mmCIF file of C-alpha atoms and ligand atoms in Angstrom:
data_model
loop_
_atom_site.group_PDB
_atom_site.id
_atom_site.type_symbol
_atom_site.label_atom_id
_atom_site.label_comp_id
_atom_site.label_asym_id
_atom_site.label_seq_id
_atom_site.Cartn_x
_atom_site.Cartn_y
_atom_site.Cartn_z
ATOM 1 C CA MET A 551 -26.066 -8.426 -2.429
ATOM 2 C CA ALA A 552 -26.177 -11.833 -1.727
ATOM 3 C CA ASP A 553 -25.353 -13.059 -4.805
ATOM 4 C CA VAL A 554 -21.466 -11.233 -5.442
ATOM 5 C CA ASN A 555 -19.191 -13.048 -5.027
ATOM 6 C CA LEU A 556 -14.695 -13.888 -5.197
ATOM 7 C CA PHE A 557 -15.897 -14.541 -9.013
ATOM 8 C CA THR A 558 -18.166 -12.176 -9.671
ATOM 9 C CA PRO A 559 -16.776 -8.766 -11.748
ATOM 10 C CA GLY A 560 -16.506 -5.586 -10.212
ATOM 11 C CA ARG A 561 -15.780 -2.391 -11.353
ATOM 12 C CA ILE A 562 -13.010 -0.269 -9.903
ATOM 13 C CA ASP A 563 -14.270 2.685 -12.090
ATOM 14 C CA GLY A 564 -12.255 2.913 -15.538
ATOM 15 C CA PHE A 565 -12.679 -1.209 -15.545
ATOM 16 C CA ASP A 566 -14.033 -4.250 -15.073
ATOM 17 C CA THR A 567 -12.115 -6.488 -12.768
ATOM 18 C CA LYS A 568 -12.292 -10.738 -13.621
ATOM 19 C CA ASN A 569 -13.096 -11.323 -10.083
ATOM 20 C CA ARG A 570 -13.419 -9.276 -6.825
ATOM 21 C CA LEU A 571 -9.780 -10.306 -5.767
ATOM 22 C CA ILE A 572 -7.350 -7.612 -5.596
ATOM 23 C CA MET A 573 -3.852 -8.693 -4.877
ATOM 24 C CA ALA A 574 -2.150 -6.321 -1.333
ATOM 25 C CA PRO A 575 0.984 -4.704 -1.766
ATOM 26 C CA MET A 576 4.197 -7.028 -1.245
ATOM 27 C CA THR A 577 7.095 -5.372 -0.582
ATOM 28 C CA ARG A 578 9.954 -8.389 -1.546
ATOM 29 C CA SER A 579 12.571 -7.071 -1.500
ATOM 30 C CA ARG A 580 13.546 -8.014 -4.711
ATOM 31 C CA ALA A 581 14.653 -4.761 -6.065
ATOM 32 C CA LEU A 582 18.100 -3.572 -7.409
ATOM 33 C CA ALA A 583 20.708 -0.598 -6.234
ATOM 34 C CA GLY A 584 18.522 2.452 -7.042
ATOM 35 C CA GLY A 585 15.773 2.146 -6.428
ATOM 36 C CA VAL A 586 15.295 -0.256 -10.090
ATOM 37 C CA PRO A 587 12.953 -2.740 -10.070
ATOM 38 C CA SER A 588 14.518 -5.598 -11.053
ATOM 39 C CA ASP A 589 13.199 -8.544 -14.227
ATOM 40 C CA LEU A 590 12.405 -10.851 -11.981
ATOM 41 C CA ALA A 591 9.517 -8.442 -10.592
ATOM 42 C CA ILE A 592 8.300 -8.704 -14.116
ATOM 43 C CA GLU A 593 7.699 -11.852 -13.398
ATOM 44 C CA TYR A 594 6.193 -12.023 -9.775
ATOM 45 C CA TYR A 595 3.587 -9.964 -11.320
ATOM 46 C CA THR A 596 2.300 -11.339 -14.508
ATOM 47 C CA GLN A 597 2.362 -14.961 -12.782
ATOM 48 C CA ARG A 598 -0.174 -13.235 -10.571
ATOM 49 C CA ALA A 599 -2.585 -11.003 -13.448
ATOM 50 C CA SER A 600 -5.418 -13.505 -12.884
ATOM 51 C CA ALA A 601 -6.417 -10.866 -10.239
ATOM 52 C CA GLY A 602 -9.538 -8.779 -10.295
ATOM 53 C CA LEU A 603 -6.582 -5.417 -9.588
ATOM 54 C CA ILE A 604 -2.667 -6.125 -8.450
ATOM 55 C CA ILE A 605 -1.139 -3.528 -5.993
ATOM 56 C CA THR A 606 1.891 -3.135 -6.871
ATOM 57 C CA GLU A 607 4.718 -3.541 -3.397
ATOM 58 C CA GLY A 608 4.670 -0.349 -1.414
ATOM 59 C CA THR A 609 7.441 1.367 -3.782
ATOM 60 C CA ALA A 610 8.653 5.137 -3.196
ATOM 61 C CA PRO A 611 7.567 8.230 -4.276
ATOM 62 C CA CYS A 612 10.906 9.360 -3.945
ATOM 63 C CA ALA A 613 14.224 9.366 -2.598
ATOM 64 C CA ASP A 614 13.099 10.047 0.720
ATOM 65 C CA GLY A 615 10.066 8.377 1.175
ATOM 66 C CA LEU A 616 13.051 4.806 0.078
ATOM 67 C CA GLY A 617 13.721 3.076 3.769
ATOM 68 C CA TYR A 618 13.133 -0.433 3.422
ATOM 69 C CA ALA A 619 16.704 -2.395 1.704
ATOM 70 C CA ARG A 620 16.080 -3.672 -1.593
ATOM 71 C CA THR A 621 13.214 -1.122 -2.140
ATOM 72 C CA PRO A 622 12.277 0.248 -5.347
ATOM 73 C CA ALA A 623 10.819 4.023 -6.559
ATOM 74 C CA ILE A 624 9.491 5.346 -9.077
ATOM 75 C CA GLU A 625 11.107 9.287 -9.126
ATOM 76 C CA SER A 626 13.845 8.334 -12.282
ATOM 77 C CA PRO A 627 13.619 6.891 -15.615
ATOM 78 C CA ALA A 628 15.312 4.118 -15.306
ATOM 79 C CA GLN A 629 12.564 3.730 -12.799
ATOM 80 C CA VAL A 630 10.323 4.124 -14.631
ATOM 81 C CA ALA A 631 11.595 2.339 -17.185
ATOM 82 C CA ALA A 632 11.505 -0.977 -15.617
ATOM 83 C CA TRP A 633 8.175 -0.372 -14.064
ATOM 84 C CA LYS A 634 6.892 -0.004 -17.616
ATOM 85 C CA LYS A 635 8.108 -3.651 -18.586
ATOM 86 C CA ILE A 636 5.879 -4.960 -15.413
ATOM 87 C CA THR A 637 2.192 -3.532 -16.651
ATOM 88 C CA ASP A 638 3.457 -4.469 -20.204
ATOM 89 C CA GLY A 639 3.583 -7.673 -18.784
ATOM 90 C CA VAL A 640 0.607 -7.753 -16.908
ATOM 91 C CA HIS A 641 -2.209 -6.050 -19.089
ATOM 92 C CA GLY A 642 -0.055 -8.081 -21.561
ATOM 93 C CA LYS A 643 -2.631 -10.992 -19.838
ATOM 94 C CA GLY A 644 -5.315 -8.885 -18.975
ATOM 95 C CA GLY A 645 -4.157 -7.998 -15.738
ATOM 96 C CA ARG A 646 -4.794 -4.770 -13.938
ATOM 97 C CA ILE A 647 -2.046 -2.817 -11.822
ATOM 98 C CA PHE A 648 -1.869 -0.027 -9.446
ATOM 99 C CA CYS A 649 1.473 1.034 -8.257
ATOM 100 C CA GLN A 650 1.311 2.147 -4.505
ATOM 101 C CA PHE A 651 2.799 4.407 -2.641
ATOM 102 C CA MET A 652 5.015 4.667 0.274
ATOM 103 C CA HIS A 653 7.058 6.925 1.962
ATOM 104 C CA VAL A 654 8.276 5.433 4.952
ATOM 105 C CA GLY A 655 8.847 8.814 6.385
ATOM 106 C CA ARG A 656 10.709 8.020 9.942
ATOM 107 C CA ILE A 657 10.889 4.294 8.969
ATOM 108 C CA GLY A 658 14.348 3.964 7.552
ATOM 109 C CA HIS A 659 17.602 3.727 7.914
ATOM 110 C CA SER A 660 20.881 5.553 5.931
ATOM 111 C CA ALA A 661 22.460 1.809 4.702
ATOM 112 C CA ASN A 662 19.505 1.479 2.875
ATOM 113 C CA ARG A 663 19.052 4.271 1.105
ATOM 114 C CA TYR A 664 20.247 5.898 -2.664
ATOM 115 C CA THR A 665 20.332 9.237 -0.699
ATOM 116 C CA LYS A 666 22.249 10.792 1.891
ATOM 117 C CA THR A 667 19.272 12.917 3.220
ATOM 118 C CA GLN A 668 17.738 12.563 6.627
ATOM 119 C CA LEU A 669 14.835 10.902 7.611
ATOM 120 C CA VAL A 670 11.254 13.239 7.712
ATOM 121 C CA SER A 671 8.765 12.637 9.512
ATOM 122 C CA PRO A 672 5.267 15.637 10.858
ATOM 123 C CA SER A 673 7.580 15.975 14.004
ATOM 124 C CA SER A 674 11.387 14.440 15.094
ATOM 125 C CA VAL A 675 10.354 12.044 16.512
ATOM 126 C CA LYS A 676 12.539 8.879 16.434
ATOM 127 C CA ALA A 677 10.588 4.802 15.923
ATOM 128 C CA ALA A 678 11.426 2.488 18.569
ATOM 129 C CA GLY A 679 12.220 -1.092 16.816
ATOM 130 C CA GLN A 680 14.989 -1.896 14.288
ATOM 131 C CA MET A 681 14.632 -2.654 10.371
ATOM 132 C CA TRP A 682 16.781 -5.265 8.698
ATOM 133 C CA THR A 683 19.674 -3.748 6.447
ATOM 134 C CA ASP A 684 22.447 -5.969 4.355
ATOM 135 C CA SER A 685 25.512 -4.646 5.238
ATOM 136 C CA MET A 686 24.286 -4.624 8.879
ATOM 137 C CA GLN A 687 21.942 -6.963 9.569
ATOM 138 C CA MET A 688 19.434 -5.654 12.368
ATOM 139 C CA GLN A 689 19.545 -1.697 13.041
ATOM 140 C CA ASP A 690 17.870 0.402 14.814
ATOM 141 C CA PHE A 691 15.950 3.252 12.844
ATOM 142 C CA ASP A 692 17.052 6.730 12.432
ATOM 143 C CA ALA A 693 16.221 9.891 13.622
ATOM 144 C CA PRO A 694 13.993 11.691 11.725
ATOM 145 C CA ARG A 695 13.639 15.212 11.746
ATOM 146 C CA GLU A 696 10.643 17.351 11.725
ATOM 147 C CA LEU A 697 9.416 18.663 8.040
ATOM 148 C CA ALA A 698 9.441 22.823 8.242
ATOM 149 C CA LEU A 699 6.200 23.839 7.361
ATOM 150 C CA HIS A 700 7.022 25.483 3.921
ATOM 151 C CA GLU A 701 8.549 21.974 3.485
ATOM 152 C CA ILE A 702 5.244 20.465 2.990
ATOM 153 C CA PRO A 703 4.210 21.489 -0.001
ATOM 154 C CA GLY A 704 7.407 20.224 -1.930
ATOM 155 C CA VAL A 705 6.490 16.836 -0.353
ATOM 156 C CA VAL A 706 2.682 16.679 -1.956
ATOM 157 C CA ASP A 707 4.289 17.481 -4.992
ATOM 158 C CA GLU A 708 6.579 15.272 -4.448
ATOM 159 C CA TYR A 709 2.684 12.580 -4.793
ATOM 160 C CA ALA A 710 2.370 14.018 -7.948
ATOM 161 C CA LYS A 711 5.310 13.656 -10.007
ATOM 162 C CA ALA A 712 5.522 9.825 -9.037
ATOM 163 C CA THR A 713 1.687 10.080 -10.433
ATOM 164 C CA LYS A 714 3.065 11.494 -13.323
ATOM 165 C CA ASN A 715 5.542 8.680 -13.327
ATOM 166 C CA ALA A 716 3.800 6.051 -12.633
ATOM 167 C CA MET A 717 0.809 6.651 -15.404
ATOM 168 C CA ALA A 718 3.896 7.305 -18.148
ATOM 169 C CA ALA A 719 4.880 3.334 -17.007
ATOM 170 C CA GLY A 720 1.740 2.137 -17.890
ATOM 171 C CA PHE A 721 -0.273 2.013 -14.442
ATOM 172 C CA ASP A 722 -3.906 1.692 -14.473
ATOM 173 C CA GLY A 723 -3.811 3.963 -11.533
ATOM 174 C CA VAL A 724 -2.198 4.645 -7.618
ATOM 175 C CA GLU A 725 -2.254 3.830 -4.288
ATOM 176 C CA LEU A 726 -2.078 6.384 -1.841
ATOM 177 C CA HIS A 727 0.025 4.166 1.404
ATOM 178 C CA SER A 728 -1.326 5.557 4.858
ATOM 179 C CA ALA A 729 -1.632 3.230 7.047
ATOM 180 C CA SER A 730 1.028 0.597 8.541
ATOM 181 C CA GLY A 731 2.880 3.931 10.256
ATOM 182 C CA TYR A 732 4.534 5.468 7.184
ATOM 183 C CA LEU A 733 4.152 9.218 6.454
ATOM 184 C CA PRO A 734 0.503 9.513 6.398
ATOM 185 C CA MET A 735 -0.205 7.484 8.489
ATOM 186 C CA GLN A 736 2.600 9.767 10.690
ATOM 187 C CA PHE A 737 0.864 12.718 9.846
ATOM 188 C CA LEU A 738 -2.569 10.680 11.053
ATOM 189 C CA SER A 739 -1.386 9.450 13.959
ATOM 190 C CA THR A 740 -0.680 11.724 17.524
ATOM 191 C CA ASN A 741 2.397 9.371 18.306
ATOM 192 C CA THR A 742 4.206 10.929 15.367
ATOM 193 C CA ASN A 743 2.372 14.416 14.963
ATOM 194 C CA LEU A 744 3.594 16.881 17.351
ATOM 195 C CA ARG A 745 2.946 19.647 15.593
ATOM 196 C CA THR A 746 1.288 23.228 16.757
ATOM 197 C CA ASP A 747 0.549 23.892 13.066
ATOM 198 C CA THR A 748 -2.656 23.635 10.751
ATOM 199 C CA TYR A 749 -1.297 20.279 10.406
ATOM 200 C CA GLY A 750 -0.764 18.783 13.448
ATOM 201 C CA GLY A 751 -3.200 19.726 16.695
ATOM 202 C CA HIS A 752 -6.989 18.817 15.614
ATOM 203 C CA VAL A 753 -7.971 16.128 13.799
ATOM 204 C CA ASN A 754 -8.576 18.251 11.169
ATOM 205 C CA ASN A 755 -5.532 19.586 10.372
ATOM 206 C CA ARG A 756 -3.629 15.533 10.664
ATOM 207 C CA ILE A 757 -6.123 15.010 8.216
ATOM 208 C CA ARG A 758 -4.598 17.840 6.132
ATOM 209 C CA PHE A 759 -1.334 15.965 4.667
ATOM 210 C CA ALA A 760 -4.103 12.910 3.301
ATOM 211 C CA VAL A 761 -6.101 15.212 1.883
ATOM 212 C CA GLU A 762 -3.893 17.272 -0.107
ATOM 213 C CA VAL A 763 -1.636 13.843 -1.183
ATOM 214 C CA LEU A 764 -5.087 11.919 -2.896
ATOM 215 C CA GLU A 765 -5.996 15.810 -4.227
ATOM 216 C CA ALA A 766 -2.084 16.301 -6.155
ATOM 217 C CA MET A 767 -2.769 12.209 -6.926
ATOM 218 C CA THR A 768 -5.897 13.148 -8.492
ATOM 219 C CA LYS A 769 -4.854 16.046 -10.897
ATOM 220 C CA ALA A 770 -1.736 14.887 -11.990
ATOM 221 C CA ALA A 771 -3.459 11.462 -12.435
ATOM 222 C CA GLY A 772 -6.402 13.247 -14.790
ATOM 223 C CA SER A 773 -9.099 11.534 -12.827
ATOM 224 C CA ALA A 774 -9.883 10.647 -9.043
ATOM 225 C CA GLU A 775 -10.970 7.417 -10.645
ATOM 226 C CA LYS A 776 -6.885 6.600 -10.528
ATOM 227 C CA VAL A 777 -6.607 7.119 -7.235
ATOM 228 C CA GLY A 778 -6.947 4.785 -3.978
ATOM 229 C CA ILE A 779 -5.920 5.135 -0.495
ATOM 230 C CA LYS A 780 -4.826 1.996 1.467
ATOM 231 C CA ILE A 781 -5.275 2.926 5.714
ATOM 232 C CA SER A 782 -4.808 0.264 8.502
ATOM 233 C CA PRO A 783 -6.749 1.618 11.998
ATOM 234 C CA ALA A 784 -4.896 1.250 15.334
ATOM 235 C CA MET A 785 -3.139 -0.619 13.878
ATOM 236 C CA PRO A 786 0.286 -0.654 16.215
ATOM 237 C CA PHE A 787 2.921 -1.404 13.655
ATOM 238 C CA ASN A 788 6.035 0.374 13.787
ATOM 239 C CA ASP A 789 5.753 1.971 16.749
ATOM 240 C CA ILE A 790 2.455 4.482 15.008
ATOM 241 C CA SER A 791 -0.580 4.873 18.087
ATOM 242 C CA ASP A 792 -4.044 7.210 17.790
ATOM 243 C CA ALA A 793 -5.145 8.249 21.070
ATOM 244 C CA ASN A 794 -8.690 8.619 19.166
ATOM 245 C CA PRO A 795 -8.368 6.999 15.851
ATOM 246 C CA VAL A 796 -12.207 6.173 15.292
ATOM 247 C CA GLU A 797 -12.371 9.753 15.188
ATOM 248 C CA THR A 798 -9.255 10.441 13.373
ATOM 249 C CA TYR A 799 -10.281 7.424 10.706
ATOM 250 C CA THR A 800 -14.411 8.430 10.485
ATOM 251 C CA THR A 801 -13.432 11.972 10.393
ATOM 252 C CA LEU A 802 -10.695 11.431 7.191
ATOM 253 C CA VAL A 803 -12.912 8.856 5.272
ATOM 254 C CA LYS A 804 -15.948 11.324 5.619
ATOM 255 C CA ALA A 805 -13.710 14.350 3.784
ATOM 256 C CA ILE A 806 -12.564 11.366 1.581
ATOM 257 C CA GLY A 807 -15.534 10.556 1.397
ATOM 258 C CA SER A 808 -16.732 12.121 -2.099
ATOM 259 C CA MET A 809 -14.058 12.078 -3.477
ATOM 260 C CA GLY A 810 -14.953 9.724 -6.083
ATOM 261 C CA LEU A 811 -11.637 7.585 -5.705
ATOM 262 C CA ALA A 812 -10.784 4.049 -7.562
ATOM 263 C CA TYR A 813 -11.576 2.618 -3.983
ATOM 264 C CA LEU A 814 -11.361 2.294 0.019
ATOM 265 C CA HIS A 815 -8.507 0.338 1.219
ATOM 266 C CA VAL A 816 -9.042 -0.593 4.642
ATOM 267 C CA LEU A 817 -6.850 -3.305 6.400
ATOM 268 C CA GLN A 818 -8.403 -4.462 10.423
ATOM 269 C CA SER A 819 -5.970 -5.300 12.394
ATOM 270 C CA ALA A 820 -7.636 -7.192 14.906
ATOM 271 C CA PRO A 821 -11.305 -8.241 15.502
ATOM 272 C CA GLU A 822 -13.437 -5.381 17.697
ATOM 273 C CA PRO A 823 -14.865 -2.442 17.006
ATOM 274 C CA SER A 824 -15.041 -3.538 13.229
ATOM 275 C CA TYR A 825 -13.305 -0.346 10.742
ATOM 276 C CA PHE A 826 -14.585 -3.027 8.129
ATOM 277 C CA LYS A 827 -18.519 -1.752 9.854
ATOM 278 C CA MET A 828 -17.708 1.788 10.429
ATOM 279 C CA LEU A 829 -15.749 3.305 7.461
ATOM 280 C CA ARG A 830 -17.746 1.990 4.989
ATOM 281 C CA PRO A 831 -21.226 3.858 4.852
ATOM 282 C CA LEU A 832 -19.189 6.880 5.290
ATOM 283 C CA PHE A 833 -17.263 5.326 1.579
ATOM 284 C CA LYS A 834 -19.229 6.716 -1.857
ATOM 285 C CA GLY A 835 -17.418 4.197 -3.973
ATOM 286 C CA PRO A 836 -15.260 0.935 -3.926
ATOM 287 C CA PHE A 837 -15.020 -0.405 -0.567
ATOM 288 C CA ALA A 838 -11.938 -3.295 -0.698
ATOM 289 C CA ALA A 839 -11.481 -5.264 2.821
ATOM 290 C CA GLY A 840 -8.223 -6.429 4.210
ATOM 291 C CA GLY A 841 -6.861 -8.775 6.754
ATOM 292 C CA GLY A 842 -6.522 -12.274 7.358
ATOM 293 C CA PHE A 843 -9.503 -12.676 4.636
ATOM 294 C CA ASN A 844 -9.564 -16.817 3.617
ATOM 295 C CA LYS A 845 -12.019 -17.703 0.595
ATOM 296 C CA ASP A 846 -15.252 -18.732 3.070
ATOM 297 C CA SER A 847 -14.753 -15.575 5.019
ATOM 298 C CA GLY A 848 -14.363 -13.805 1.870
ATOM 299 C CA ASN A 849 -17.586 -14.924 0.777
ATOM 300 C CA ALA A 850 -19.295 -14.228 3.099
ATOM 301 C CA MET A 851 -18.352 -10.883 3.642
ATOM 302 C CA LEU A 852 -19.085 -9.849 -0.112
ATOM 303 C CA ALA A 853 -22.405 -11.865 0.295
ATOM 304 C CA SER A 854 -23.327 -9.155 3.048
ATOM 305 C CA GLY A 855 -22.225 -6.090 0.871
ATOM 306 C CA GLY A 856 -19.624 -5.701 3.896
ATOM 307 C CA ALA A 857 -17.438 -4.341 1.232
ATOM 308 C CA ASP A 858 -16.438 -4.648 -2.742
ATOM 309 C CA PHE A 859 -13.024 -6.799 -3.047
ATOM 310 C CA ILE A 860 -11.253 -8.637 -0.571
ATOM 311 C CA VAL A 861 -7.384 -8.233 -0.575
ATOM 312 C CA TYR A 862 -5.681 -10.600 -0.066
ATOM 313 C CA GLY A 863 -1.766 -10.795 0.336
ATOM 314 C CA LYS A 864 -0.006 -13.720 2.182
ATOM 315 C CA LEU A 865 -2.296 -15.948 0.244
ATOM 316 C CA PHE A 866 -1.414 -14.689 -3.228
ATOM 317 C CA THR A 867 2.685 -14.985 -2.839
ATOM 318 C CA SER A 868 2.951 -19.116 -2.892
ATOM 319 C CA ASN A 869 -0.640 -18.722 -5.045
ATOM 320 C CA PRO A 870 -0.368 -17.073 -8.397
ATOM 321 C CA ASP A 871 -3.875 -18.281 -9.268
ATOM 322 C CA LEU A 872 -5.109 -18.195 -6.018
ATOM 323 C CA PRO A 873 -9.066 -17.599 -8.257
ATOM 324 C CA ALA A 874 -8.573 -20.213 -10.129
ATOM 325 C CA ARG A 875 -7.739 -22.265 -6.609
ATOM 326 C CA PHE A 876 -10.474 -21.013 -4.633
ATOM 327 C CA GLN A 877 -12.559 -21.873 -7.830
ATOM 328 C CA LYS A 878 -12.040 -25.109 -8.067
ATOM 329 C CA ASN A 879 -11.261 -25.867 -4.559
ATOM 330 C CA ALA A 880 -7.734 -26.518 -5.238
ATOM 331 C CA GLU A 881 -5.288 -27.076 -2.502
ATOM 332 C CA LEU A 882 -3.484 -23.920 -1.331
ATOM 333 C CA ALA A 883 -0.105 -23.470 -1.201
ATOM 334 C CA ALA A 884 1.808 -22.562 1.898
ATOM 335 C CA PHE A 885 3.239 -19.252 2.240
ATOM 336 C CA ASP A 886 6.212 -18.911 3.269
ATOM 337 C CA PRO A 887 7.814 -16.193 5.609
ATOM 338 C CA ASN A 888 11.535 -16.949 4.857
ATOM 339 C CA THR A 889 11.303 -15.856 1.892
ATOM 340 C CA PHE A 890 9.269 -13.204 1.825
ATOM 341 C CA TYR A 891 11.968 -10.532 1.834
ATOM 342 C CA SER A 892 14.845 -12.994 1.209
ATOM 343 C CA PRO A 893 16.944 -11.855 -2.606
ATOM 344 C CA GLY A 894 16.519 -13.737 -5.470
ATOM 345 C CA ALA A 895 14.273 -16.277 -7.067
ATOM 346 C CA GLU A 896 13.547 -18.384 -4.500
ATOM 347 C CA GLY A 897 9.898 -17.346 -3.386
ATOM 348 C CA TYR A 898 9.571 -15.642 -4.954
ATOM 349 C CA THR A 899 8.874 -16.078 -8.833
ATOM 350 C CA THR A 900 9.187 -20.117 -7.565
ATOM 351 C CA PHE A 901 5.782 -21.081 -7.087
ATOM 352 C CA LYS A 902 3.650 -21.912 -9.659
ATOM 353 C CA SER A 903 0.248 -22.061 -10.892
ATOM 354 C CA LEU A 904 -1.550 -25.084 -11.374
HETATM 355 C C1 FMN B 1282 5.636 -9.817 2.889
HETATM 356 C C2 FMN B 1282 4.391 -8.984 2.988
HETATM 357 C C3 FMN B 1282 4.723 -7.928 3.177
HETATM 358 C C4 FMN B 1282 3.511 -6.891 2.966
HETATM 359 N N1 FMN B 1282 4.353 -5.559 2.919
HETATM 360 C C5 FMN B 1282 3.579 -4.450 2.143
HETATM 361 C C6 FMN B 1282 3.522 -2.615 1.606
HETATM 362 O O1 FMN B 1282 3.858 -3.021 1.025
HETATM 363 N N2 FMN B 1282 2.785 -2.070 1.240
HETATM 364 C C7 FMN B 1282 1.356 -2.749 2.113
HETATM 365 O O2 FMN B 1282 0.443 -1.469 1.958
HETATM 366 N N3 FMN B 1282 1.078 -3.811 2.588
HETATM 367 C C8 FMN B 1282 1.786 -4.772 2.471
HETATM 368 N N4 FMN B 1282 2.339 -5.959 3.985
HETATM 369 C C9 FMN B 1282 0.123 -6.019 4.180
HETATM 370 C C10 FMN B 1282 -0.438 -6.717 3.289
HETATM 371 O O3 FMN B 1282 -1.019 -5.574 2.453
HETATM 372 C C11 FMN B 1282 -1.960 -7.603 3.724
HETATM 373 O O4 FMN B 1282 -2.342 -5.765 4.212
HETATM 374 C C12 FMN B 1282 -1.566 -7.794 5.110
HETATM 375 O O5 FMN B 1282 -0.688 -9.019 5.346
HETATM 376 C C13 FMN B 1282 -2.450 -9.025 5.681
HETATM 377 O O6 FMN B 1282 -3.404 -9.519 4.078
HETATM 378 P P1 FMN B 1282 -3.440 -11.202 4.376
HETATM 379 O O7 FMN B 1282 -3.784 -11.040 6.495
HETATM 380 O O8 FMN B 1282 -4.222 -11.950 3.646
HETATM 381 O O9 FMN B 1282 -1.410 -11.140 4.074
HETATM 382 C C14 FMN B 1282 2.691 -7.002 3.027
HETATM 383 C C15 FMN B 1282 2.932 -7.943 3.868
HETATM 384 C C16 FMN B 1282 3.778 -9.036 3.665
HETATM 385 C C17 FMN B 1282 2.770 -9.985 4.261
#
């Protein structure tokens, strides 16, 4: 493995990747009302087509799954048509793009949603904290209601429908967002899952939702090779915590390790314990590592065999041609947190390639 670096072509099952850089899923809050991606997103993603693989911003698989201001969904014909223009743009530049399905579960506010339904979660445990709304600035998270047992197959099916929509929109694959305190992680974690039925309690029950969703997405995509998953073990973001993350995530990854998935994407948010080291041997397939990598640490990770792909987030916001800049040892543009979620082109499509 010693000769593998960021510029070695890779393989994400159905296709060869130009390099080993994956653009991380990043919410950028430029979508139009009703969860429709704006035309600005065509330029934004197309500018970044030199990544080995682009993973889109978190995209709601269904109206219930949308919680943030100006974020997109992929359930309606208008949303699918808008995404098709984006995938066409990326493919036109020889890029590849997966759609990340982000169902927020309990992390949302009614002012950001186009449905009037209440937030849903494995249990009715309100998240501590606040989020941005355009009409009322910062607001406490809404309280969620507990999903009834008989409703869960319907939620799983919404991911399957979204997968079919993503395929119709020309995506190369789909990623289940099971990280950062959103719905699948709410099922995995002991502070948000207080259920006593087959979806709660024992770890084998808490992983059930994520496994069933991956199976449904695989069936809808026609192949597991088109389905990836992102996890962020022990990450406290969005008021989430688990009594035993080592047990939870080793159990989950063992359960999905032989499904033939496109990849396992792990966001490591603290130095120790290394979930990269712990989980890589349990997963038979491409392993993507993310969280604070630069060029040197990415190359070192690949050379050591610790991962097959490196996922870069913030650096891709301000360096659309990040692979070329790394390869040429060119200067990197500093990212600008002030424009991560602001409306309009500024800080979104205004960072140019060299
Ligand atoms: C502006 C911004 C938005 C993000 N939105 C998402 C998201 O929608 N889905 C997701 O899985 N992670 C999201 N993340 C996390 C990134 O995917 C990535 O895991 C994280 O930024 C760590 O990588 P980095 O240190 O290379 O930026 C976001 C990060 C940033 C900076």
